[in-house]
Short mmCIF file of C-alpha atoms in Angstrom, two decimals:
data_model
loop_
_atom_site.label_atom_id
_atom_site.label_comp_id
_atom_site.label_asym_id
_atom_site.label_seq_id
_atom_site.Cartn_x
_atom_site.Cartn_y
_atom_site.Cartn_z
CA GLU W 684 9.41 -15.17 9.81
CA ALA W 685 6.95 -13.16 11.85
CA GLY W 686 5.16 -10.41 9.97
CA VAL W 687 4.72 -6.73 10.73
CA ALA W 688 2.66 -6.40 13.90
CA GLN W 689 0.27 -3.52 14.46
CA SER W 690 -2.08 -2.62 17.28
CA PRO W 691 -4.82 -1.92 17.90
CA ARG W 692 -6.76 -3.38 14.95
CA TYR W 693 -9.66 -1.01 15.42
CA LYS W 694 -10.13 2.29 17.23
CA ILE W 695 -13.11 4.61 17.53
CA ILE W 696 -12.59 8.05 19.03
CA GLU W 697 -14.37 11.37 19.13
CA LYS W 698 -13.01 14.34 17.23
CA ARG W 699 -10.44 16.38 19.14
CA GLN W 700 -9.34 13.32 21.11
CA SER W 701 -5.87 11.86 20.75
CA VAL W 702 -4.90 8.37 19.59
CA ALA W 703 -1.73 6.35 19.16
CA PHE W 704 -0.89 3.40 16.95
CA TRP W 705 1.96 0.96 17.45
CA CYS W 706 4.02 -0.97 14.92
CA ASN W 707 6.64 -3.68 15.33
CA PRO W 708 8.45 -4.36 12.04
CA ILE W 709 10.04 -7.56 10.87
CA SER W 710 13.23 -8.24 12.78
CA GLY W 711 16.24 -6.76 11.00
CA HIS W 712 14.24 -4.46 8.74
CA ALA W 713 15.95 -1.08 8.86
CA THR W 714 13.27 0.87 7.02
CA LEU W 715 9.79 1.49 8.41
CA TYR W 716 6.89 3.28 6.77
CA TRP W 717 3.53 4.60 7.90
CA TYR W 718 0.82 4.89 5.24
CA GLN W 719 -2.67 6.34 5.48
CA GLN W 720 -5.39 4.62 3.43
CA ILE W 721 -8.63 6.56 3.22
CA LEU W 722 -11.66 4.57 2.04
CA GLY W 723 -11.74 4.39 -1.75
CA GLN W 724 -8.17 5.62 -2.15
CA GLY W 725 -4.76 4.07 -2.41
CA PRO W 726 -2.37 4.24 0.52
CA LYS W 727 -0.46 7.51 0.94
CA LEU W 728 2.94 7.69 2.62
CA LEU W 729 2.96 9.67 5.85
CA ILE W 730 6.49 9.06 7.07
CA GLN W 731 9.53 6.90 6.33
CA PHE W 732 12.20 5.97 8.89
CA GLN W 733 15.65 4.57 8.21
CA ASN W 734 16.68 3.02 11.53
CA ASN W 735 15.60 5.73 13.98
CA GLY W 736 16.03 8.68 11.60
CA VAL W 737 13.33 10.28 9.47
CA VAL W 738 13.93 9.98 5.71
CA ASP W 739 10.70 11.51 4.41
CA ASP W 740 7.86 13.17 6.33
CA SER W 741 6.82 15.62 3.64
CA GLN W 742 3.18 14.45 3.66
CA LEU W 743 2.79 14.18 7.42
CA PRO W 744 0.40 16.83 8.80
CA LYS W 745 2.82 17.92 11.47
CA ASP W 746 0.36 20.18 13.25
CA ARG W 747 -1.49 17.11 14.50
CA PHE W 748 0.47 14.00 13.55
CA SER W 749 3.72 12.85 15.10
CA ALA W 750 5.75 9.67 14.84
CA GLU W 751 8.80 8.25 16.47
CA ARG W 752 10.95 5.17 16.16
CA LEU W 753 13.02 4.91 19.28
CA LYS W 754 16.00 2.53 19.15
CA GLY W 755 15.31 1.90 15.48
CA VAL W 756 12.79 -0.90 16.06
CA ASP W 757 9.19 -0.26 17.17
CA SER W 758 7.36 2.84 16.03
CA THR W 759 4.43 4.87 17.30
CA LEU W 760 2.19 7.16 15.25
CA LYS W 761 0.12 9.70 17.18
CA ILE W 762 -2.72 11.99 16.18
CA GLN W 763 -3.58 14.89 18.47
CA PRO W 764 -6.21 16.25 18.10
CA ALA W 765 -8.05 14.00 15.68
CA LYS W 766 -10.36 15.32 12.97
CA LEU W 767 -13.18 13.56 11.15
CA GLU W 768 -11.07 13.39 7.98
CA ASP W 769 -8.45 11.32 9.81
CA SER W 770 -10.79 8.32 9.60
CA ALA W 771 -8.75 5.80 7.64
CA VAL W 772 -6.70 2.63 7.86
CA TYR W 773 -3.17 3.28 9.04
CA LEU W 774 -0.73 0.80 7.57
CA CYS W 775 2.76 0.12 8.79
CA ALA W 776 5.30 -1.51 6.49
CA SER W 777 8.94 -2.45 6.69
CA SER W 778 11.74 -3.40 4.33
CA LEU W 779 15.33 -4.52 4.67
CA ALA W 780 16.82 -1.18 3.62
CA SER W 781 15.84 1.93 1.78
CA GLY W 782 16.80 0.12 -1.40
CA GLY W 783 14.72 -2.95 -0.59
CA HIS W 784 11.95 -3.35 -3.13
CA GLY W 785 8.73 -4.81 -1.96
CA TYR W 786 7.54 -3.88 1.47
CA THR W 787 5.92 -6.18 4.00
CA PHE W 788 2.74 -4.58 5.27
CA GLY W 789 1.01 -5.08 8.59
CA SER W 790 -2.74 -5.66 8.79
CA GLY W 791 -3.37 -2.03 9.65
CA THR W 792 -5.31 -0.09 12.27
CA ARG W 793 -8.76 1.08 11.25
CA LEU W 794 -9.48 4.46 12.86
CA THR W 795 -12.96 5.91 12.97
CA VAL W 796 -13.33 9.49 14.20
CA VAL W 797 -16.90 10.43 15.16
CA ALA S 768 5.86 14.28 -10.36
CA GLN S 769 4.80 10.67 -10.72
CA SER S 770 1.28 9.29 -10.75
CA VAL S 771 -0.54 5.99 -11.11
CA THR S 772 -3.95 5.58 -12.71
CA GLN S 773 -6.13 2.53 -12.33
CA LEU S 774 -8.93 3.08 -14.79
CA ASP S 775 -11.38 0.53 -13.43
CA SER S 776 -12.69 0.94 -9.90
CA GLN S 777 -14.56 -2.39 -10.07
CA VAL S 778 -14.21 -5.43 -12.29
CA PRO S 779 -16.78 -8.24 -12.07
CA VAL S 780 -15.81 -11.50 -13.75
CA PHE S 781 -17.12 -15.04 -13.71
CA GLU S 782 -15.10 -17.82 -12.13
CA GLU S 783 -12.60 -19.49 -14.50
CA ALA S 784 -12.75 -16.55 -16.91
CA PRO S 785 -9.64 -14.48 -17.72
CA VAL S 786 -9.19 -11.04 -16.23
CA GLU S 787 -7.08 -7.97 -16.91
CA LEU S 788 -6.71 -5.12 -14.42
CA ARG S 789 -5.36 -1.98 -16.02
CA CYS S 790 -2.65 0.31 -14.67
CA ASN S 791 -1.10 3.31 -16.35
CA TYR S 792 1.62 5.47 -14.91
CA SER S 793 3.24 8.81 -15.50
CA SER S 794 6.87 9.57 -14.72
CA SER S 795 9.74 11.52 -16.23
CA VAL S 796 12.28 9.11 -14.71
CA SER S 797 12.66 5.36 -14.69
CA VAL S 798 10.25 3.56 -12.43
CA TYR S 799 9.84 0.34 -10.55
CA LEU S 800 6.32 -1.07 -10.69
CA PHE S 801 4.37 -3.26 -8.31
CA TRP S 802 1.02 -4.94 -7.91
CA TYR S 803 -0.36 -5.54 -4.43
CA VAL S 804 -3.49 -7.40 -3.33
CA GLN S 805 -5.54 -6.52 -0.27
CA TYR S 806 -8.05 -8.98 1.12
CA PRO S 807 -10.79 -7.63 3.44
CA ASN S 808 -9.46 -6.38 6.75
CA GLN S 809 -5.91 -7.32 5.87
CA GLY S 810 -2.75 -5.51 4.87
CA LEU S 811 -1.33 -5.40 1.38
CA GLN S 812 0.47 -8.42 -0.04
CA LEU S 813 2.98 -8.18 -2.87
CA LEU S 814 1.82 -10.02 -6.00
CA LEU S 815 4.67 -9.15 -8.33
CA LYS S 816 7.17 -6.46 -9.20
CA TYR S 817 9.05 -5.12 -12.19
CA LEU S 818 12.49 -3.72 -11.47
CA SER S 819 14.32 -4.32 -14.76
CA GLY S 820 14.93 -6.99 -17.41
CA SER S 821 12.14 -9.06 -18.92
CA THR S 822 8.99 -7.06 -19.40
CA LEU S 823 6.76 -10.04 -18.57
CA VAL S 824 6.70 -10.60 -14.86
CA LYS S 825 5.18 -13.60 -13.16
CA GLY S 826 3.91 -13.41 -9.63
CA ILE S 827 2.12 -15.44 -7.02
CA ASN S 828 -1.29 -17.07 -7.36
CA GLY S 829 -0.98 -17.36 -11.15
CA PHE S 830 -0.90 -13.62 -11.84
CA GLU S 831 1.39 -11.96 -14.36
CA ALA S 832 1.94 -8.44 -15.62
CA GLU S 833 3.60 -6.87 -18.61
CA PHE S 834 5.60 -3.69 -18.50
CA ASN S 835 5.04 -1.56 -21.60
CA LYS S 836 7.26 1.50 -21.57
CA SER S 837 5.88 3.03 -24.76
CA GLN S 838 2.32 2.87 -23.46
CA THR S 839 3.38 3.55 -19.85
CA SER S 840 1.30 0.62 -18.71
CA PHE S 841 1.66 -2.30 -16.33
CA HIS S 842 -1.52 -4.35 -16.68
CA LEU S 843 -2.19 -7.33 -14.45
CA ARG S 844 -3.59 -10.53 -15.93
CA LYS S 845 -4.75 -13.95 -14.87
CA PRO S 846 -5.94 -16.57 -17.37
CA SER S 847 -8.49 -18.17 -15.05
CA VAL S 848 -9.75 -16.60 -11.84
CA HIS S 849 -11.09 -18.24 -8.71
CA ILE S 850 -13.59 -17.07 -6.13
CA SER S 851 -10.67 -16.63 -3.74
CA ASP S 852 -9.18 -13.93 -6.01
CA THR S 853 -11.94 -11.55 -4.92
CA ALA S 854 -10.03 -8.65 -3.38
CA GLU S 855 -8.77 -5.13 -4.01
CA TYR S 856 -5.74 -4.78 -6.24
CA PHE S 857 -3.35 -1.84 -6.13
CA CYS S 858 -0.78 -0.79 -8.68
CA ALA S 859 2.16 1.21 -7.33
CA LEU S 860 5.39 2.75 -8.52
CA SER S 861 8.59 3.93 -6.98
CA THR S 862 11.71 5.54 -8.36
CA SER S 863 15.38 4.99 -7.75
CA GLY S 864 16.68 6.77 -4.70
CA THR S 865 13.37 7.28 -2.92
CA TYR S 866 11.61 3.92 -2.74
CA LYS S 867 8.51 5.77 -1.63
CA TYR S 868 5.51 4.12 -3.23
CA ILE S 869 2.85 6.02 -5.10
CA PHE S 870 -0.31 3.97 -5.24
CA GLY S 871 -3.25 3.97 -7.60
CA THR S 872 -6.77 4.16 -6.23
CA GLY S 873 -7.28 0.43 -6.51
CA THR S 874 -9.47 -1.95 -8.51
CA ARG S 875 -11.98 -4.14 -6.74
CA LEU S 876 -12.07 -7.54 -8.42
CA LYS S 877 -15.23 -9.50 -7.76
CA VAL S 878 -15.28 -13.08 -8.98
CA LEU S 879 -18.78 -14.44 -9.51
CA ALA S 880 -19.81 -18.09 -9.27
#
């Protein structure tokens, strides 16, 4: 089966600019996650979707980050405006259902804010 | 609140030697435990998971881990490593009802020729 697709792979922007990341999960996977992985740290959950509804966004900095999953398939994560501390790898993952153990991760988008 | 601690940030080991990567966790409720591997510029790949049952879990690429509830540990082991095992390894936990993962900070395994 095809994996979780993410784009772009790399992005460099200046602080205060905006940026968007795209994720296409594995076909049929109802649950989609966005994780932020800062260099030297483990991934941290930003937001979890079940179909097109938000299950958990408690660690999403909502003043600058937003995410949507229209039609319960693809998802977009946006940062506006970006800060230097947003430099990280943004990982998208999907699983069959909220009870599905073991995500499938995409390759991630490496964001550098200068 | 739950947490995961990976005590070793880097582990160098010679090829064909055994290796153990340590993971300890803290939780007041039952947990599910996972080990993921991340190769350079790639996403995370599931190595193995403990959900219930036998405390010795076997995964891909010859790795295994043992769940020890009394010591709140889930150490990853491989009897003989290869150069290709060089990567970053993450321990993670989740709990029933949330399935949100809490990750450790990772251990960088470097296999030397």
